[in-house]
Amino acid sequence: MNTPACLSHPVRRLTLLALCLGSLLTSRAAESSASLTLHADQPGAVINRNIYGQFAEHLGTCIYGGIWVGEDSSIPNTRGMRNDVIAALKQLQVPVLRWPGGCFADEYHWKDGIGAREKRPSMINTHWGGVVENNHFGTHEFLDFCELIGTEPYVCLNVGSGTVQEAMEWVEYMTSDASSPMANLRRANGRQAPWKIKYVAVGNESWGCGGNMRPEYYADEFRRYNTFVKNYAGNRITRVAGGSNGDDLNWTETLMANAGKQMDGLSLHWYTLPTGNWKKKGSATEFAEAAWMSTLRHTLHMEELLTKHSAIMDKYDPEKRVGLVVDEWGTWYDATPGTNPGFLQQQNTLLDAIVAGLNLHLFQNHADRVSMANIAQMVNVLQAMILTDKDKMVLTPTYHVFEMYKVHQGATSLPVALSTPDYVLGADKIPAVSAAASRDAAGKVHLSLVNANPNSAITVSCTLAGLTAKSVSGRVITSAAMQDHNTFSAPEVVKPQPFNGAKVDASGQLTVALPAKSVVVLTLE
Ligand code: AHR
């Protein structure tokens, strides 16, 4: 229940009471105030940087065209990887990158992607558009890319159509420094020193495209594969078991009961569809307010998922050793008209910025259990950070939210007690304001706020407990229309702007005039 915060301000009570009553009678909530207490005096868990992780699959033009153009391309590149994309991603401080899929991972045979490129065999990418995969972007290219953008690799093994031997040899190839067959093969392919691979997933969506397994069967498969995922040369692997499809709590229960002791992480996948209907998901750009509301309602289901899956994990792992790894999340719309539907290409509007802000708050506020999250996907696919077309590149509203929120990476979370009006549309309502706060290593406190209401600005009165702030500065993402987005010809329609709507008064009270449909990040010093 969200208390109408306006009722708690005695001075303005009469005026605001009228507004509050009005809001009960109209479909568009006109309530305009919220309050929060930022508890800098109650530091919580450290926010795992990996919550800001990403995912790049051999799907559509995510890898080919989006990241990899090849060394002979006229598009400026470093060893085949696009320089513009590398530079943009470096700005985000991407902590971790999941690869090669997704559904593709359970059809991927890594030995096809090593050695001289012209000799690598091709395959058909049966999941994603039936196109030819020439394997030019393989293990060496991926790990080189991770080094170029400064991110940790997170490699997904093929359980669905692979073998234990293949998986074991891949780990040996990448991480062993012995004079062993796979380590020597790596050396012969030009890489002397082993790589460090911190994160390994044992299969993907094994309940579906990864093999249509039952949880009992997959739990045993996980235990078997995991036995042969070895730690070589001081490399310590965090082993992530394939987790549930959204609401499937039985999957989590069965995995935790049967393999909880063997795993370090358990994944969870949840996509936000405007309609909730896979056959007609909804348009990324052509939508009315009803779709804005339903998209946000579906995305906020993540809160219930995190709570319910965490509660099951708490039963088996009260010490919270096993992380909940949300390694696929984001919006999924109908593909951009005229594109290959198997390429999952979609635009990215201000609505996606709001979705990103809300989900990052949820992950951050569950920092005690959520150890990683990977938005799907990095370039040109689903809720992408970056869109490319030949030599052109554009940054999406989602990119800008990740860039603004990077201040939370590795910071200490600070609890926020929030009283917010609802955003109401017809019979639907969601909390209008969402917030999260953290203190970074330099002692600066960052408060991020989302106003999901597209119609009404909201004044947020903030009590800062245990913090004397002398100054506040910030940036905001908003735009005139809900559907606004960036294109190659108009790349800066939605981008962060300096924010002047926050003030700290003499008594230390912070007031934020949060614009309608906005994401704001403040720094308090
Ligand atoms: O991200 C696109 C696809 O969605 C992934 O390949 C799969 O794991 C999920 O169903």
Coordinates of C-alpha atoms and ligand atoms in Angstrom, one line a residue:
M1 CA 0.0 0.0 0.0
N2 CA 1.5 3.3 -1.0
T3 CA 0.5 6.1 1.4
P4 CA -0.4 9.3 -0.4
A5 CA 2.6 11.2 0.9
C6 CA 0.9 14.6 0.4
L7 CA -1.3 13.9 3.4
S8 CA 1.7 13.9 5.7
H9 CA 2.7 17.5 5.0
P10 CA 0.7 19.6 7.5
V11 CA 1.3 23.0 6.1
R12 CA 0.0 22.2 2.6
R13 CA -2.5 19.6 3.8
L14 CA -5.7 21.4 2.7
T15 CA -4.5 22.3 -0.8
L16 CA -2.9 18.9 -1.3
L17 CA -5.9 17.0 0.2
A18 CA -8.0 18.4 -2.7
L19 CA -5.4 17.2 -5.2
C20 CA -5.3 13.8 -3.5
L21 CA -9.1 13.4 -3.6
G22 CA -9.1 14.5 -7.2
S23 CA -6.7 11.8 -8.1
L24 CA -9.0 9.2 -6.7
L25 CA -11.7 10.3 -9.1
T26 CA -9.6 10.5 -12.3
S27 CA -7.8 7.8 -14.2
R28 CA -4.6 10.0 -14.3
A29 CA -3.2 10.3 -10.8
A30 CA -2.4 14.0 -10.3
E31 CA -0.8 13.5 -6.9
S32 CA 2.4 15.4 -6.9
S33 CA 4.4 14.7 -3.8
A34 CA 6.3 11.8 -2.3
S35 CA 8.6 11.5 0.6
L36 CA 11.6 9.4 1.4
T37 CA 14.2 8.9 4.1
L38 CA 17.6 8.0 2.9
H39 CA 19.3 6.1 5.7
A40 CA 23.0 6.9 5.3
D41 CA 23.2 5.8 9.0
Q42 CA 22.3 2.2 8.1
P43 CA 24.7 1.0 5.4
G44 CA 23.6 -2.3 3.8
A45 CA 25.3 -4.8 1.4
V46 CA 27.9 -3.8 -1.1
I47 CA 26.3 -3.6 -4.5
N48 CA 27.9 -6.2 -6.7
R49 CA 29.2 -4.4 -9.8
N50 CA 28.0 -7.4 -11.8
I51 CA 24.4 -6.2 -11.4
Y52 CA 25.3 -3.9 -14.2
G53 CA 26.4 -6.8 -16.5
Q54 CA 25.5 -7.4 -20.1
F55 CA 24.9 -10.2 -22.5
A56 CA 26.1 -10.7 -26.1
E57 CA 24.8 -13.6 -28.1
H58 CA 25.4 -14.8 -31.7
L59 CA 22.0 -13.5 -32.6
G60 CA 21.1 -11.1 -35.4
T61 CA 23.6 -8.3 -35.6
C62 CA 24.8 -8.3 -32.0
I63 CA 28.1 -9.9 -32.8
Y64 CA 28.4 -9.7 -36.5
G65 CA 28.1 -6.0 -37.5
G66 CA 27.5 -4.8 -34.0
I67 CA 30.8 -5.8 -32.4
W68 CA 32.8 -7.7 -35.0
V69 CA 33.4 -6.3 -38.5
G70 CA 36.6 -8.1 -39.3
E71 CA 40.1 -6.7 -39.6
D72 CA 39.7 -5.8 -43.3
S73 CA 36.6 -3.7 -42.7
S74 CA 36.5 0.0 -43.7
I75 CA 34.8 0.6 -40.3
P76 CA 37.6 1.6 -37.9
N77 CA 38.4 -1.4 -35.8
T78 CA 40.9 -3.0 -33.4
R79 CA 41.7 -6.5 -34.5
G80 CA 38.3 -6.8 -36.1
M81 CA 36.2 -5.1 -33.3
R82 CA 34.5 -1.8 -33.9
N83 CA 36.3 1.1 -32.3
D84 CA 33.2 3.2 -31.8
V85 CA 31.4 0.4 -30.0
I86 CA 34.5 -0.3 -27.8
A87 CA 34.8 3.4 -26.9
A88 CA 31.1 3.6 -26.0
L89 CA 31.2 0.5 -23.9
K90 CA 34.3 1.6 -22.0
Q91 CA 32.4 4.6 -20.8
L92 CA 29.9 2.2 -19.1
Q93 CA 32.5 0.2 -17.1
V94 CA 30.8 -3.0 -18.1
P95 CA 31.6 -5.3 -15.2
V96 CA 30.8 -8.7 -16.9
L97 CA 29.8 -10.0 -20.3
R98 CA 27.8 -13.2 -20.9
W99 CA 28.5 -15.1 -24.2
P100 CA 28.0 -16.9 -26.6
G101 CA 24.3 -17.3 -25.7
G102 CA 21.4 -17.8 -24.9
C103 CA 19.9 -20.5 -26.9
F104 CA 22.9 -20.3 -29.3
A105 CA 25.2 -21.6 -26.5
D106 CA 23.6 -25.0 -26.4
E107 CA 24.4 -25.4 -30.2
Y108 CA 27.8 -23.9 -30.1
H109 CA 30.9 -26.1 -30.5
W110 CA 33.8 -24.0 -29.4
K111 CA 36.5 -25.9 -31.4
D112 CA 34.8 -24.6 -34.6
G113 CA 35.7 -21.1 -33.5
I114 CA 39.5 -21.3 -33.0
G115 CA 42.5 -21.4 -35.4
A116 CA 42.8 -19.6 -38.7
R117 CA 39.5 -17.9 -39.5
E118 CA 39.4 -19.0 -43.2
K119 CA 39.6 -22.6 -42.1
R120 CA 36.8 -22.5 -39.5
P121 CA 33.7 -24.4 -40.4
S122 CA 30.4 -22.7 -40.9
M123 CA 27.1 -23.7 -39.3
I124 CA 23.5 -22.6 -39.5
N125 CA 22.2 -20.6 -36.6
T126 CA 19.0 -22.5 -36.4
H127 CA 17.6 -20.5 -33.4
W128 CA 18.1 -17.1 -34.8
G129 CA 17.1 -16.4 -38.4
G130 CA 18.6 -19.6 -39.9
V131 CA 21.6 -17.6 -41.1
V132 CA 25.2 -18.9 -41.7
E133 CA 27.5 -18.5 -38.7
N134 CA 31.1 -18.5 -40.0
N135 CA 32.6 -18.8 -36.5
H136 CA 34.9 -15.9 -37.2
F137 CA 34.1 -14.5 -33.7
G138 CA 35.2 -17.3 -31.4
T139 CA 37.0 -17.8 -28.1
H140 CA 40.1 -15.7 -28.8
E141 CA 38.0 -12.9 -30.3
F142 CA 35.6 -12.8 -27.4
L143 CA 38.3 -12.8 -24.8
D144 CA 40.2 -10.1 -26.7
F145 CA 37.0 -8.0 -26.8
C146 CA 36.6 -8.4 -23.0
E147 CA 40.1 -7.2 -22.5
L148 CA 39.5 -4.3 -24.9
I149 CA 36.4 -3.0 -23.0
G150 CA 37.8 -4.0 -19.6
T151 CA 35.1 -6.6 -18.6
E152 CA 35.1 -10.0 -17.0
P153 CA 34.0 -12.8 -19.4
Y154 CA 31.1 -15.0 -18.4
V155 CA 31.1 -18.1 -20.6
C156 CA 28.1 -20.4 -21.1
L157 CA 28.9 -24.0 -21.7
N158 CA 27.0 -26.2 -24.2
V159 CA 25.0 -28.8 -22.2
G160 CA 22.1 -29.3 -24.6
S161 CA 24.0 -30.6 -27.6
G162 CA 27.5 -30.8 -26.3
T163 CA 29.4 -33.3 -24.2
V164 CA 31.1 -33.2 -20.8
Q165 CA 34.5 -33.7 -22.6
E166 CA 33.9 -30.7 -24.9
A167 CA 33.0 -28.5 -21.9
M168 CA 35.9 -29.7 -19.8
E169 CA 38.4 -29.2 -22.7
W170 CA 37.1 -25.6 -23.3
V171 CA 37.8 -24.7 -19.7
E172 CA 41.2 -26.3 -20.0
Y173 CA 41.9 -24.5 -23.3
M174 CA 41.1 -21.1 -21.8
T175 CA 42.6 -21.4 -18.3
S176 CA 45.3 -24.0 -18.0
D177 CA 49.0 -23.1 -17.9
A178 CA 50.1 -26.8 -18.0
S179 CA 51.8 -28.5 -20.9
S180 CA 48.5 -30.2 -21.7
P181 CA 46.8 -30.9 -25.0
M182 CA 44.3 -28.0 -24.8
A183 CA 46.7 -25.5 -23.3
N184 CA 49.2 -26.3 -26.0
L185 CA 46.5 -26.0 -28.7
R186 CA 45.7 -22.5 -27.3
R187 CA 49.5 -21.6 -27.5
A188 CA 49.6 -22.9 -31.1
N189 CA 46.7 -20.5 -31.8
G190 CA 48.7 -17.6 -30.6
R191 CA 47.8 -17.1 -27.0
Q192 CA 50.6 -18.1 -24.5
A193 CA 49.2 -17.1 -21.1
P194 CA 46.0 -18.6 -19.9
W195 CA 43.0 -16.3 -19.5
K196 CA 41.3 -15.9 -16.2
I197 CA 37.6 -16.9 -16.5
K198 CA 35.7 -16.1 -13.3
Y199 CA 32.2 -17.0 -14.4
V200 CA 30.9 -20.1 -16.1
A201 CA 27.3 -21.1 -16.7
V202 CA 26.4 -24.7 -17.1
G203 CA 23.9 -24.6 -20.0
N204 CA 21.2 -22.1 -20.8
E205 CA 17.4 -22.4 -20.3
S206 CA 17.7 -26.2 -20.0
W207 CA 14.0 -26.2 -19.4
G208 CA 13.5 -25.0 -23.0
C209 CA 15.9 -24.3 -25.9
G210 CA 18.7 -25.8 -23.9
G211 CA 17.3 -29.4 -23.9
N212 CA 13.7 -29.4 -22.6
M213 CA 14.9 -31.0 -19.4
R214 CA 13.0 -31.6 -16.2
P215 CA 14.5 -29.9 -13.1
E216 CA 15.5 -33.2 -11.5
Y217 CA 17.3 -34.3 -14.7
Y218 CA 19.0 -31.0 -15.2
A219 CA 20.1 -30.9 -11.5
D220 CA 22.0 -34.2 -12.1
E221 CA 23.4 -32.9 -15.4
F222 CA 24.6 -29.8 -13.6
R223 CA 26.4 -31.9 -11.0
R224 CA 28.0 -34.1 -13.7
Y225 CA 29.2 -31.2 -15.9
N226 CA 30.3 -29.2 -12.9
T227 CA 32.5 -32.0 -11.7
F228 CA 34.7 -31.5 -14.8
V229 CA 34.8 -27.7 -14.7
K230 CA 38.2 -27.5 -13.1
N231 CA 40.1 -24.7 -11.5
Y232 CA 43.5 -24.5 -13.3
A233 CA 46.4 -22.3 -12.6
G234 CA 44.9 -20.4 -9.7
N235 CA 41.8 -19.6 -11.7
R236 CA 38.7 -19.8 -9.5
I237 CA 35.4 -20.3 -11.3
T238 CA 32.1 -19.1 -10.0
R239 CA 29.7 -21.9 -11.3
V240 CA 26.2 -20.8 -12.3
A241 CA 23.5 -23.3 -12.7
G242 CA 20.8 -22.8 -15.2
G243 CA 17.7 -21.4 -13.4
S244 CA 14.1 -20.8 -13.7
N245 CA 11.9 -19.4 -16.4
G246 CA 10.3 -16.5 -14.5
D247 CA 7.6 -17.9 -12.2
D248 CA 8.7 -21.5 -12.1
L249 CA 9.5 -21.7 -8.4
N250 CA 9.6 -25.5 -8.5
W251 CA 12.7 -25.3 -10.7
T252 CA 14.5 -23.2 -8.1
E253 CA 13.4 -25.5 -5.3
T254 CA 14.5 -28.7 -7.1
L255 CA 17.9 -27.2 -8.1
M256 CA 18.6 -25.9 -4.6
A257 CA 17.6 -29.2 -3.0
N258 CA 19.6 -31.3 -5.4
A259 CA 22.6 -29.2 -6.4
G260 CA 22.6 -26.2 -4.1
K261 CA 25.8 -27.3 -2.5
Q262 CA 27.7 -27.6 -5.8
M263 CA 26.7 -24.2 -7.4
D264 CA 27.8 -20.7 -6.7
G265 CA 25.0 -19.0 -8.6
L266 CA 21.6 -19.9 -9.9
S267 CA 20.2 -18.0 -12.8
L268 CA 16.7 -16.5 -13.5
H269 CA 15.4 -15.2 -16.8
W270 CA 12.5 -12.7 -17.0
Y271 CA 11.6 -10.6 -20.0
T272 CA 9.2 -7.6 -20.0
L273 CA 6.6 -7.9 -22.8
P274 CA 4.1 -5.0 -23.0
T275 CA 1.2 -7.4 -23.6
G276 CA 2.5 -10.4 -21.8
N277 CA 1.7 -12.3 -24.9
W278 CA 4.5 -13.9 -26.9
K279 CA 2.5 -14.0 -30.1
K280 CA 1.8 -10.3 -30.1
K281 CA 4.2 -8.6 -27.8
G282 CA 3.6 -4.9 -28.8
S283 CA 5.5 -2.3 -30.7
A284 CA 8.7 -0.7 -29.4
T285 CA 7.8 2.8 -30.7
E286 CA 4.1 2.9 -31.7
F287 CA 2.3 2.7 -28.3
A288 CA -0.3 4.5 -26.3
E289 CA -0.3 5.1 -22.5
A290 CA -2.0 1.8 -21.9
A291 CA 1.1 0.0 -23.2
W292 CA 3.4 2.3 -21.2
M293 CA 1.5 1.2 -18.1
S294 CA 1.3 -2.5 -18.9
T295 CA 5.0 -2.6 -19.8
L296 CA 5.9 -1.1 -16.4
R297 CA 3.5 -3.4 -14.6
H298 CA 5.1 -6.4 -16.2
T299 CA 8.6 -5.2 -15.5
L300 CA 7.8 -4.6 -11.8
H301 CA 6.9 -8.3 -11.6
M302 CA 10.6 -8.7 -11.2
E303 CA 10.2 -7.6 -7.6
E304 CA 7.9 -10.6 -6.8
L305 CA 10.3 -13.0 -8.7
L306 CA 13.3 -11.8 -6.8
T307 CA 11.5 -12.1 -3.5
K308 CA 10.0 -15.5 -4.1
H309 CA 13.1 -17.1 -5.6
S310 CA 15.3 -15.6 -2.9
A311 CA 13.0 -17.0 -0.2
I312 CA 13.4 -20.5 -1.6
M313 CA 17.2 -20.0 -1.8
D314 CA 17.2 -18.8 1.8
K315 CA 15.7 -22.1 2.9
Y316 CA 18.7 -24.1 1.5
D317 CA 21.3 -21.4 1.7
P318 CA 20.7 -19.1 4.7
E319 CA 24.2 -17.8 4.5
K320 CA 23.5 -16.4 1.1
R321 CA 26.5 -18.1 -0.5
V322 CA 24.7 -18.8 -3.7
G323 CA 24.0 -15.7 -5.8
L324 CA 20.8 -15.2 -7.7
V325 CA 22.1 -14.4 -11.3
V326 CA 19.5 -12.6 -13.4
D327 CA 21.4 -13.3 -16.6
E328 CA 18.7 -12.4 -19.0
W329 CA 16.3 -9.5 -18.5
G330 CA 14.9 -6.5 -20.4
T331 CA 12.1 -5.5 -22.8
W332 CA 11.1 -7.8 -25.7
Y333 CA 8.8 -6.1 -28.3
D334 CA 7.7 -7.2 -31.8
A335 CA 10.7 -7.0 -34.1
T336 CA 11.2 -3.7 -36.0
P337 CA 9.0 -4.0 -39.1
G338 CA 11.0 -5.0 -42.2
T339 CA 13.7 -6.7 -40.2
N340 CA 14.3 -10.5 -39.9
P341 CA 12.0 -11.5 -37.0
G342 CA 14.7 -13.9 -35.9
F343 CA 17.1 -11.1 -35.3
L344 CA 15.1 -9.6 -32.4
Q345 CA 15.9 -6.1 -33.5
Q346 CA 13.9 -3.3 -31.7
Q347 CA 14.1 0.4 -31.0
N348 CA 14.6 1.7 -27.5
T349 CA 12.5 4.6 -26.2
L350 CA 12.2 6.7 -23.0
L351 CA 10.1 3.8 -21.8
D352 CA 13.1 1.5 -21.9
A353 CA 15.0 4.0 -19.8
I354 CA 12.3 3.8 -17.2
V355 CA 12.4 0.0 -17.4
A356 CA 16.1 0.0 -16.9
G357 CA 16.0 2.3 -14.0
L358 CA 13.3 0.3 -12.2
N359 CA 15.0 -3.0 -12.7
L360 CA 18.4 -1.7 -11.6
H361 CA 16.8 -0.4 -8.4
L362 CA 15.2 -3.8 -7.8
F363 CA 18.5 -5.6 -8.2
Q364 CA 20.3 -3.1 -6.1
N365 CA 17.7 -3.3 -3.3
H366 CA 18.1 -7.1 -3.3
A367 CA 21.9 -6.8 -3.2
D368 CA 22.1 -9.3 -0.4
R369 CA 21.1 -12.1 -2.9
V370 CA 21.3 -10.8 -6.4
S371 CA 25.0 -11.2 -7.3
M372 CA 24.8 -10.5 -11.1
A373 CA 22.4 -9.4 -13.8
N374 CA 22.9 -9.3 -17.5
I375 CA 20.7 -7.1 -19.7
A376 CA 19.7 -8.7 -23.0
Q377 CA 21.5 -7.6 -25.0
M378 CA 24.6 -5.4 -25.6
V379 CA 24.2 -4.3 -29.3
N380 CA 21.3 -4.4 -31.8
V381 CA 19.3 -7.1 -30.0
L382 CA 16.3 -6.6 -27.6
Q383 CA 16.9 -3.9 -25.0
A384 CA 20.2 -2.9 -26.5
M385 CA 22.7 -0.3 -25.2
I386 CA 23.9 0.5 -28.8
L387 CA 22.4 0.3 -32.2
T388 CA 24.6 0.1 -35.3
D389 CA 23.9 0.2 -39.1
K390 CA 27.0 -0.3 -41.2
D391 CA 29.4 2.5 -40.1
K392 CA 26.8 4.3 -38.0
M393 CA 26.2 3.9 -34.3
V394 CA 23.7 5.4 -31.9
L395 CA 23.4 5.2 -28.1
T396 CA 20.0 4.3 -26.7
P397 CA 18.2 5.7 -23.7
T398 CA 19.0 2.4 -21.9
Y399 CA 22.7 3.1 -22.5
H400 CA 22.4 6.5 -20.9
V401 CA 20.7 5.0 -17.8
F402 CA 23.6 2.5 -17.4
E403 CA 26.1 5.3 -17.8
M404 CA 24.4 7.4 -15.1
Y405 CA 23.9 4.5 -12.7
K406 CA 27.5 3.4 -12.9
V407 CA 28.1 5.4 -9.7
H408 CA 26.3 2.6 -7.8
Q409 CA 28.7 -0.1 -9.0
G410 CA 30.6 -1.6 -6.0
A411 CA 29.2 1.1 -3.7
T412 CA 27.5 0.3 -0.3
S413 CA 23.8 0.3 -0.6
L414 CA 21.9 2.7 1.7
P415 CA 18.3 1.8 2.6
V416 CA 15.6 4.2 1.3
A417 CA 12.2 4.3 3.0
L418 CA 9.8 5.7 0.4
S419 CA 6.2 6.8 0.5
T420 CA 5.0 7.4 -3.1
P421 CA 1.7 8.1 -4.7
D422 CA 0.6 5.5 -7.3
Y423 CA 0.5 6.1 -11.0
V424 CA -3.0 5.1 -11.9
L425 CA -4.4 4.4 -15.3
G426 CA -7.9 2.9 -15.5
A427 CA -7.9 -0.2 -13.2
D428 CA -4.1 -0.4 -13.2
K429 CA -1.7 1.2 -10.7
I430 CA 1.9 1.0 -9.9
P431 CA 4.1 3.0 -7.5
A432 CA 5.0 6.2 -9.3
V433 CA 8.4 6.8 -7.7
S434 CA 11.2 4.3 -7.3
A435 CA 14.5 5.0 -5.6
A436 CA 17.9 3.5 -4.6
A437 CA 20.9 5.0 -2.9
S438 CA 24.5 4.1 -2.2
R439 CA 27.7 5.5 -0.8
D440 CA 30.8 5.2 -2.9
A441 CA 34.4 4.7 -1.8
A442 CA 35.1 8.4 -1.8
G443 CA 32.2 8.9 0.6
K444 CA 29.8 10.5 -2.0
V445 CA 26.2 9.5 -1.7
H446 CA 24.2 8.8 -4.9
L447 CA 20.5 8.8 -5.0
S448 CA 18.7 7.6 -8.2
L449 CA 15.0 8.2 -8.7
V450 CA 12.5 7.1 -11.3
N451 CA 9.2 8.8 -11.9
A452 CA 7.1 6.3 -13.9
N453 CA 4.2 8.6 -14.2
P454 CA 4.2 10.1 -17.7
N455 CA 1.7 12.8 -16.9
S456 CA 2.7 14.3 -13.6
A457 CA 5.8 15.8 -12.0
I458 CA 6.4 14.8 -8.4
T459 CA 8.0 16.7 -5.6
V460 CA 10.0 14.3 -3.5
S461 CA 10.9 15.5 0.1
C462 CA 13.9 13.7 1.3
T463 CA 15.1 13.4 4.9
L464 CA 18.8 12.5 5.0
A465 CA 19.4 10.4 8.1
G466 CA 23.1 10.3 9.1
L467 CA 24.1 12.6 6.3
T468 CA 24.8 16.4 6.3
A469 CA 24.8 17.3 2.6
K470 CA 26.2 20.7 1.6
S471 CA 25.6 20.4 -2.1
V472 CA 23.6 18.4 -4.6
S473 CA 24.1 18.0 -8.3
G474 CA 22.6 15.6 -10.8
R475 CA 21.6 14.6 -14.3
V476 CA 18.2 13.7 -15.7
I477 CA 16.9 11.7 -18.6
T478 CA 13.4 12.7 -19.9
S479 CA 11.8 13.8 -23.1
A480 CA 8.7 15.4 -24.5
A481 CA 7.0 12.2 -25.6
M482 CA 6.9 8.7 -24.1
Q483 CA 7.9 7.2 -27.4
D484 CA 10.9 9.5 -28.0
H485 CA 14.0 7.6 -29.1
N486 CA 17.4 8.1 -30.8
T487 CA 18.0 7.4 -34.4
F488 CA 21.0 7.5 -36.7
S489 CA 19.7 10.8 -38.1
A490 CA 18.6 12.2 -34.7
P491 CA 21.0 10.6 -32.2
E492 CA 20.5 12.9 -29.2
V493 CA 16.8 13.1 -28.7
V494 CA 16.9 11.3 -25.4
K495 CA 20.1 11.8 -23.5
P496 CA 21.2 13.0 -20.0
Q497 CA 20.9 16.7 -19.2
P498 CA 22.1 18.6 -16.2
F499 CA 19.4 18.6 -13.5
N500 CA 18.7 21.7 -11.5
G501 CA 15.5 20.5 -9.7
A502 CA 17.2 19.4 -6.5
K503 CA 17.9 21.7 -3.5
V504 CA 19.2 21.1 0.0
D505 CA 17.8 23.7 2.5
A506 CA 19.5 25.1 5.5
S507 CA 18.0 22.4 7.7
G508 CA 19.6 19.7 5.5
Q509 CA 16.3 18.6 3.9
L510 CA 16.6 17.7 0.2
T511 CA 13.7 18.5 -2.2
V512 CA 13.6 17.0 -5.6
A513 CA 11.3 18.2 -8.4
L514 CA 11.1 15.0 -10.3
P515 CA 9.8 15.6 -13.9
A516 CA 7.1 13.3 -15.3
K517 CA 8.6 10.2 -17.0
S518 CA 12.1 10.7 -15.8
V519 CA 15.2 9.1 -14.4
V520 CA 17.4 11.3 -12.2
V521 CA 20.7 10.5 -10.5
L522 CA 21.9 12.9 -7.7
T523 CA 25.2 13.2 -6.0
L524 CA 25.2 14.5 -2.4
E525 CA 28.4 15.9 -0.9
Ligands
AHR1 O1 18.0 -13.2 -25.4 C1 17.3 -14.0 -26.4 C2 17.0 -15.4 -26.0 O2 16.0 -15.3 -25.0 C3 18.1 -16.2 -25.5 O3 18.8 -16.8 -26.4 C4 17.4 -17.2 -24.6 O4 18.1 -17.7 -23.6 C5 16.1 -16.5 -24.2 O5 15.0 -17.3 -24.4

